[in-house]
Amino acid sequence: MKVRFTFYCIGLLCLSFGVSLIIKGNLGAAPWDALAVGESYLFHLSIGTCIFLNGCILIVINALLLRERIEWPAALSIFLIGMMVDFWIKTGLSQVEPAGFTQQLSFVLAGILILGFGISIYLQAKLPSSPMDTFMIALHRRFGLNLRNARLLNEAIAITLAMVFHGAVGIGTVIVACTLGFIIHFFYPIMEHMYGKYTG
C-alpha cells in the first residue's frame, strides 16, 4: 500500500507540473485544460478550481453513460490535480515566463514529456483515475467506439467547449493531442515493470 500511494502521489505531482508547464508555454493547453483556462478567465476562478469542477461534472456524466453508480472517489484525483496545478502556476512557476516562441515551445514539449511520465506513474496505483480519462472509456463502452476514436471524440468535445469558452486552444493543443499518447505508450511499460519490482 505504501508503494502504491507513493506512485500515486509522485504521478499526480509530475502530471500537474506537466500541465502547468504547457499552460505557461501559452501556445495552447491540452484540450480539457484549455477549457479550464477559458473558464478561469470567464468566471474569475483559479484554473485548478475549474479543472476540479469540470471533473465533478464528468464524474456524473460518466456514471450516466456507463449506467453505474457515481464514482465519487475519482473526485479525489481531480481535486489533487487541480490543487497542484494552482500551486505550480501561482507559486512554483510564478516567476517563470518564456520569452519568445522557442522558449514557449520548449515549455510545451517539456510539459508533454513530464505529463506523460506522470500519467504512466499514477495509473500504476490502480486508484480511481481522472474523470477526463474515464470519459474516454465511457464513450468507448456506451457507443461501441474503439479506444482511438473514443479518445478523438473525447478531445474533440473538450476542444469545442474550450473554443466556446475562449480557452487556451492553439498549436500547443494540437501538439499535445498528437504526441501525448506516444509518450504514455513509451513510459507505461517501464513504470509497470518498476511497480511490479517493488510490489512483487
PDB file of C-alpha atoms in Angstrom:
ATOM      1  CA  MET A   1       0.000   0.000   0.000  1.00  0.00           C
ATOM      2  CA  LYS A   2       2.900   2.321   0.770  1.00  0.00           C
ATOM      3  CA  VAL A   3       4.412   1.809  -2.700  1.00  0.00           C
ATOM      4  CA  ARG A   4       1.008   2.225  -4.314  1.00  0.00           C
ATOM      5  CA  PHE A   5       0.409   5.533  -2.526  1.00  0.00           C
ATOM      6  CA  THR A   6       3.939   6.739  -3.376  1.00  0.00           C
ATOM      7  CA  PHE A   7       3.447   6.018  -7.084  1.00  0.00           C
ATOM      8  CA  TYR A   8       0.068   7.736  -6.973  1.00  0.00           C
ATOM      9  CA  CYS A   9       1.396  10.907  -5.332  1.00  0.00           C
ATOM     10  CA  ILE A  10       4.560  11.155  -7.457  1.00  0.00           C
ATOM     11  CA  GLY A  11       2.484  10.573 -10.578  1.00  0.00           C
ATOM     12  CA  LEU A  12      -0.004  13.316  -9.743  1.00  0.00           C
ATOM     13  CA  LEU A  13       2.828  15.686  -8.826  1.00  0.00           C
ATOM     14  CA  CYS A  14       4.527  15.140 -12.204  1.00  0.00           C
ATOM     15  CA  LEU A  15       1.214  15.220 -14.071  1.00  0.00           C
ATOM     16  CA  SER A  16       0.198  18.570 -12.566  1.00  0.00           C
ATOM     17  CA  PHE A  17       3.668  20.037 -13.199  1.00  0.00           C
ATOM     18  CA  GLY A  18       3.463  18.970 -16.836  1.00  0.00           C
ATOM     19  CA  VAL A  19       0.002  20.528 -17.212  1.00  0.00           C
ATOM     20  CA  SER A  20       1.273  23.762 -15.657  1.00  0.00           C
ATOM     21  CA  LEU A  21       4.324  23.945 -17.950  1.00  0.00           C
ATOM     22  CA  ILE A  22       2.121  23.523 -21.013  1.00  0.00           C
ATOM     23  CA  ILE A  23      -0.234  26.267 -19.797  1.00  0.00           C
ATOM     24  CA  LYS A  24       2.757  28.526 -19.052  1.00  0.00           C
ATOM     25  CA  GLY A  25       4.027  27.953 -22.587  1.00  0.00           C
ATOM     26  CA  ASN A  26       0.994  29.947 -23.744  1.00  0.00           C
ATOM     27  CA  LEU A  27       0.759  28.149 -27.093  1.00  0.00           C
ATOM     28  CA  GLY A  28      -2.400  26.255 -26.190  1.00  0.00           C
ATOM     29  CA  ALA A  29      -3.044  23.687 -23.475  1.00  0.00           C
ATOM     30  CA  ALA A  30      -4.292  20.094 -23.542  1.00  0.00           C
ATOM     31  CA  PRO A  31      -7.989  20.051 -24.560  1.00  0.00           C
ATOM     32  CA  TRP A  32      -9.615  19.777 -21.101  1.00  0.00           C
ATOM     33  CA  ASP A  33      -7.020  22.111 -19.566  1.00  0.00           C
ATOM     34  CA  ALA A  34      -7.664  24.627 -22.366  1.00  0.00           C
ATOM     35  CA  LEU A  35     -11.320  24.620 -21.325  1.00  0.00           C
ATOM     36  CA  ALA A  36     -10.363  25.229 -17.686  1.00  0.00           C
ATOM     37  CA  VAL A  37      -8.162  28.190 -18.692  1.00  0.00           C
ATOM     38  CA  GLY A  38     -11.066  29.768 -20.599  1.00  0.00           C
ATOM     39  CA  GLU A  39     -13.457  29.200 -17.704  1.00  0.00           C
ATOM     40  CA  SER A  40     -10.996  30.694 -15.229  1.00  0.00           C
ATOM     41  CA  TYR A  41     -10.961  33.979 -17.134  1.00  0.00           C
ATOM     42  CA  LEU A  42     -14.710  33.991 -17.672  1.00  0.00           C
ATOM     43  CA  PHE A  43     -15.782  33.096 -14.128  1.00  0.00           C
ATOM     44  CA  HIS A  44     -12.786  34.607 -12.265  1.00  0.00           C
ATOM     45  CA  LEU A  45     -11.843  31.295 -10.667  1.00  0.00           C
ATOM     46  CA  SER A  46      -8.461  29.623 -10.457  1.00  0.00           C
ATOM     47  CA  ILE A  47      -7.541  27.172 -13.208  1.00  0.00           C
ATOM     48  CA  GLY A  48      -7.302  24.379 -10.646  1.00  0.00           C
ATOM     49  CA  THR A  49     -10.809  25.103  -9.367  1.00  0.00           C
ATOM     50  CA  CYS A  50     -12.172  24.908 -12.921  1.00  0.00           C
ATOM     51  CA  ILE A  51     -10.319  21.621 -13.507  1.00  0.00           C
ATOM     52  CA  PHE A  52     -11.946  20.231 -10.350  1.00  0.00           C
ATOM     53  CA  LEU A  53     -15.466  21.464 -11.235  1.00  0.00           C
ATOM     54  CA  ASN A  54     -15.207  20.084 -14.774  1.00  0.00           C
ATOM     55  CA  GLY A  55     -14.047  16.782 -13.304  1.00  0.00           C
ATOM     56  CA  CYS A  56     -17.036  16.587 -10.954  1.00  0.00           C
ATOM     57  CA  ILE A  57     -19.430  17.223 -13.854  1.00  0.00           C
ATOM     58  CA  LEU A  58     -17.720  14.492 -15.869  1.00  0.00           C
ATOM     59  CA  ILE A  59     -17.967  12.053 -12.954  1.00  0.00           C
ATOM     60  CA  VAL A  60     -21.754  12.396 -13.148  1.00  0.00           C
ATOM     61  CA  ILE A  61     -21.787  12.168 -16.975  1.00  0.00           C
ATOM     62  CA  ASN A  62     -19.562   9.083 -16.854  1.00  0.00           C
ATOM     63  CA  ALA A  63     -21.921   7.379 -14.414  1.00  0.00           C
ATOM     64  CA  LEU A  64     -24.882   8.104 -16.708  1.00  0.00           C
ATOM     65  CA  LEU A  65     -23.058   6.839 -19.807  1.00  0.00           C
ATOM     66  CA  LEU A  66     -21.832   3.686 -18.064  1.00  0.00           C
ATOM     67  CA  ARG A  67     -25.121   3.233 -16.185  1.00  0.00           C
ATOM     68  CA  GLU A  68     -23.192   2.780 -12.983  1.00  0.00           C
ATOM     69  CA  ARG A  69     -23.139   4.444  -9.591  1.00  0.00           C
ATOM     70  CA  ILE A  70     -21.348   7.765  -9.362  1.00  0.00           C
ATOM     71  CA  GLU A  71     -17.678   7.106  -8.568  1.00  0.00           C
ATOM     72  CA  TRP A  72     -17.099   9.959  -6.151  1.00  0.00           C
ATOM     73  CA  PRO A  73     -13.621   8.710  -5.075  1.00  0.00           C
ATOM     74  CA  ALA A  74     -12.469   9.856  -8.536  1.00  0.00           C
ATOM     75  CA  ALA A  75     -13.103  13.401  -7.297  1.00  0.00           C
ATOM     76  CA  LEU A  76     -10.051  12.985  -5.042  1.00  0.00           C
ATOM     77  CA  SER A  77      -7.749  12.595  -8.049  1.00  0.00           C
ATOM     78  CA  ILE A  78      -9.119  15.620  -9.864  1.00  0.00           C
ATOM     79  CA  PHE A  79      -9.148  17.682  -6.643  1.00  0.00           C
ATOM     80  CA  LEU A  80      -5.466  16.920  -6.039  1.00  0.00           C
ATOM     81  CA  ILE A  81      -4.598  17.654  -9.674  1.00  0.00           C
ATOM     82  CA  GLY A  82      -6.439  20.983  -9.564  1.00  0.00           C
ATOM     83  CA  MET A  83      -4.820  21.954  -6.265  1.00  0.00           C
ATOM     84  CA  MET A  84      -1.335  21.069  -7.533  1.00  0.00           C
ATOM     85  CA  VAL A  85      -1.837  22.930 -10.834  1.00  0.00           C
ATOM     86  CA  ASP A  86      -2.782  26.040  -8.848  1.00  0.00           C
ATOM     87  CA  PHE A  87       0.313  25.575  -6.687  1.00  0.00           C
ATOM     88  CA  TRP A  88       2.659  25.305  -9.680  1.00  0.00           C
ATOM     89  CA  ILE A  89       1.127  28.230 -11.571  1.00  0.00           C
ATOM     90  CA  LYS A  90       0.746  30.583  -8.592  1.00  0.00           C
ATOM     91  CA  THR A  91       3.872  29.619  -6.645  1.00  0.00           C
ATOM     92  CA  GLY A  92       6.309  27.190  -8.220  1.00  0.00           C
ATOM     93  CA  LEU A  93       6.310  28.770 -11.681  1.00  0.00           C
ATOM     94  CA  SER A  94       5.010  32.236 -10.817  1.00  0.00           C
ATOM     95  CA  GLN A  95       8.299  33.960 -11.689  1.00  0.00           C
ATOM     96  CA  VAL A  96       8.906  31.932 -14.841  1.00  0.00           C
ATOM     97  CA  GLU A  97       7.756  33.348 -18.181  1.00  0.00           C
ATOM     98  CA  PRO A  98       9.001  32.051 -21.542  1.00  0.00           C
ATOM     99  CA  ALA A  99      10.480  34.717 -23.808  1.00  0.00           C
ATOM    100  CA  GLY A 100       9.812  34.094 -27.474  1.00  0.00           C
ATOM    101  CA  PHE A 101       8.432  31.185 -29.467  1.00  0.00           C
ATOM    102  CA  THR A 102      11.431  28.881 -28.917  1.00  0.00           C
ATOM    103  CA  GLN A 103      11.109  29.035 -25.140  1.00  0.00           C
ATOM    104  CA  GLN A 104       7.337  28.692 -25.345  1.00  0.00           C
ATOM    105  CA  LEU A 105       7.698  25.573 -27.462  1.00  0.00           C
ATOM    106  CA  SER A 106      10.299  24.152 -25.074  1.00  0.00           C
ATOM    107  CA  PHE A 107       7.840  24.648 -22.188  1.00  0.00           C
ATOM    108  CA  VAL A 108       5.140  22.789 -24.109  1.00  0.00           C
ATOM    109  CA  LEU A 109       7.409  19.899 -25.132  1.00  0.00           C
ATOM    110  CA  ALA A 110       8.884  19.536 -21.635  1.00  0.00           C
ATOM    111  CA  GLY A 111       5.362  19.687 -20.203  1.00  0.00           C
ATOM    112  CA  ILE A 112       4.134  16.914 -22.514  1.00  0.00           C
ATOM    113  CA  LEU A 113       7.079  14.716 -21.551  1.00  0.00           C
ATOM    114  CA  ILE A 114       6.526  15.232 -17.811  1.00  0.00           C
ATOM    115  CA  LEU A 115       2.741  14.913 -18.158  1.00  0.00           C
ATOM    116  CA  GLY A 116       3.017  11.591 -19.995  1.00  0.00           C
ATOM    117  CA  PHE A 117       5.561  10.377 -17.448  1.00  0.00           C
ATOM    118  CA  GLY A 118       3.260  11.369 -14.575  1.00  0.00           C
ATOM    119  CA  ILE A 119       0.216   9.667 -16.103  1.00  0.00           C
ATOM    120  CA  SER A 120       2.247   6.483 -16.602  1.00  0.00           C
ATOM    121  CA  ILE A 121       3.249   6.515 -12.931  1.00  0.00           C
ATOM    122  CA  TYR A 122      -0.093   7.334 -11.300  1.00  0.00           C
ATOM    123  CA  LEU A 123      -2.004   4.774 -13.354  1.00  0.00           C
ATOM    124  CA  GLN A 124       0.097   2.005 -11.745  1.00  0.00           C
ATOM    125  CA  ALA A 125      -1.628   2.609  -8.410  1.00  0.00           C
ATOM    126  CA  LYS A 126      -4.947   1.427  -9.921  1.00  0.00           C
ATOM    127  CA  LEU A 127      -6.802   4.046  -7.889  1.00  0.00           C
ATOM    128  CA  PRO A 128      -9.734   5.990  -9.399  1.00  0.00           C
ATOM    129  CA  SER A 129      -8.376   7.764 -12.470  1.00  0.00           C
ATOM    130  CA  SER A 130      -9.068  11.261 -13.730  1.00  0.00           C
ATOM    131  CA  PRO A 131     -12.708  11.704 -14.869  1.00  0.00           C
ATOM    132  CA  MET A 132     -11.339  13.049 -18.173  1.00  0.00           C
ATOM    133  CA  ASP A 133      -9.654   9.694 -18.817  1.00  0.00           C
ATOM    134  CA  THR A 134     -12.717   7.765 -17.655  1.00  0.00           C
ATOM    135  CA  PHE A 135     -14.856   9.794 -20.081  1.00  0.00           C
ATOM    136  CA  MET A 136     -12.951   8.188 -22.960  1.00  0.00           C
ATOM    137  CA  ILE A 137     -13.741   4.719 -21.572  1.00  0.00           C
ATOM    138  CA  ALA A 138     -17.385   5.697 -21.085  1.00  0.00           C
ATOM    139  CA  LEU A 139     -17.666   6.804 -24.733  1.00  0.00           C
ATOM    140  CA  HIS A 140     -15.949   3.593 -25.802  1.00  0.00           C
ATOM    141  CA  ARG A 141     -18.345   1.339 -23.898  1.00  0.00           C
ATOM    142  CA  ARG A 142     -21.581   3.292 -24.380  1.00  0.00           C
ATOM    143  CA  PHE A 143     -21.299   3.894 -28.130  1.00  0.00           C
ATOM    144  CA  GLY A 144     -19.162   0.924 -29.171  1.00  0.00           C
ATOM    145  CA  LEU A 145     -16.297   3.097 -30.392  1.00  0.00           C
ATOM    146  CA  ASN A 146     -12.758   1.771 -30.453  1.00  0.00           C
ATOM    147  CA  LEU A 147     -10.421   3.450 -27.970  1.00  0.00           C
ATOM    148  CA  ARG A 148      -8.708   5.563 -30.634  1.00  0.00           C
ATOM    149  CA  ASN A 149     -11.998   7.030 -31.859  1.00  0.00           C
ATOM    150  CA  ALA A 150     -13.276   7.399 -28.303  1.00  0.00           C
ATOM    151  CA  ARG A 151     -10.121   9.370 -27.468  1.00  0.00           C
ATOM    152  CA  LEU A 152     -10.572  11.554 -30.550  1.00  0.00           C
ATOM    153  CA  LEU A 153     -14.217  12.230 -29.662  1.00  0.00           C
ATOM    154  CA  ASN A 154     -13.243  12.967 -26.062  1.00  0.00           C
ATOM    155  CA  GLU A 155     -10.713  15.577 -27.176  1.00  0.00           C
ATOM    156  CA  ALA A 156     -12.987  16.974 -29.901  1.00  0.00           C
ATOM    157  CA  ILE A 157     -15.680  17.632 -27.287  1.00  0.00           C
ATOM    158  CA  ALA A 158     -13.143  19.278 -24.961  1.00  0.00           C
ATOM    159  CA  ILE A 159     -11.669  21.454 -27.743  1.00  0.00           C
ATOM    160  CA  THR A 160     -15.140  22.521 -28.892  1.00  0.00           C
ATOM    161  CA  LEU A 161     -16.073  23.532 -25.341  1.00  0.00           C
ATOM    162  CA  ALA A 162     -12.718  25.280 -24.913  1.00  0.00           C
ATOM    163  CA  MET A 163     -13.358  27.328 -28.057  1.00  0.00           C
ATOM    164  CA  VAL A 164     -16.858  28.245 -26.833  1.00  0.00           C
ATOM    165  CA  PHE A 165     -15.346  29.470 -23.556  1.00  0.00           C
ATOM    166  CA  HIS A 166     -12.436  31.198 -25.347  1.00  0.00           C
ATOM    167  CA  GLY A 167      -9.952  28.791 -23.785  1.00  0.00           C
ATOM    168  CA  ALA A 168      -6.256  28.254 -24.459  1.00  0.00           C
ATOM    169  CA  VAL A 169      -6.588  26.489 -27.826  1.00  0.00           C
ATOM    170  CA  GLY A 170      -3.578  26.766 -30.123  1.00  0.00           C
ATOM    171  CA  ILE A 171      -0.728  24.901 -31.760  1.00  0.00           C
ATOM    172  CA  GLY A 172       0.214  23.532 -28.341  1.00  0.00           C
ATOM    173  CA  THR A 173      -3.207  21.853 -28.108  1.00  0.00           C
ATOM    174  CA  VAL A 174      -2.562  20.060 -31.391  1.00  0.00           C
ATOM    175  CA  ILE A 175       0.953  19.018 -30.311  1.00  0.00           C
ATOM    176  CA  VAL A 176      -0.378  17.609 -27.022  1.00  0.00           C
ATOM    177  CA  ALA A 177      -3.192  15.736 -28.753  1.00  0.00           C
ATOM    178  CA  CYS A 178      -0.808  14.213 -31.306  1.00  0.00           C
ATOM    179  CA  THR A 179       2.088  13.264 -29.040  1.00  0.00           C
ATOM    180  CA  LEU A 180       0.842  12.532 -25.510  1.00  0.00           C
ATOM    181  CA  GLY A 181      -0.368   9.033 -26.363  1.00  0.00           C
ATOM    182  CA  PHE A 182       3.076   8.082 -27.689  1.00  0.00           C
ATOM    183  CA  ILE A 183       4.762   9.379 -24.522  1.00  0.00           C
ATOM    184  CA  ILE A 184       2.419   7.349 -22.312  1.00  0.00           C
ATOM    185  CA  HIS A 185       2.919   4.306 -24.550  1.00  0.00           C
ATOM    186  CA  PHE A 186       6.690   4.623 -24.056  1.00  0.00           C
ATOM    187  CA  PHE A 187       6.754   5.194 -20.286  1.00  0.00           C
ATOM    188  CA  TYR A 188       3.862   2.971 -19.159  1.00  0.00           C
ATOM    189  CA  PRO A 189       5.592  -0.432 -19.532  1.00  0.00           C
ATOM    190  CA  ILE A 190       8.721   0.945 -17.856  1.00  0.00           C
ATOM    191  CA  MET A 191       6.721   2.176 -14.870  1.00  0.00           C
ATOM    192  CA  GLU A 192       4.688  -1.043 -14.830  1.00  0.00           C
ATOM    193  CA  HIS A 193       7.908  -3.076 -14.587  1.00  0.00           C
ATOM    194  CA  MET A 194       9.227  -0.795 -11.831  1.00  0.00           C
ATOM    195  CA  TYR A 195       5.957  -1.007  -9.900  1.00  0.00           C
ATOM    196  CA  GLY A 196       5.968  -4.791 -10.187  1.00  0.00           C
ATOM    197  CA  LYS A 197       9.572  -4.870  -8.964  1.00  0.00           C
ATOM    198  CA  TYR A 198       8.649  -3.037  -5.742  1.00  0.00           C
ATOM    199  CA  THR A 199       5.367  -4.874  -5.113  1.00  0.00           C
ATOM    200  CA  GLY A 200       6.146  -8.332  -6.499  1.00  0.00           C
TER     201      GLY A 200
END
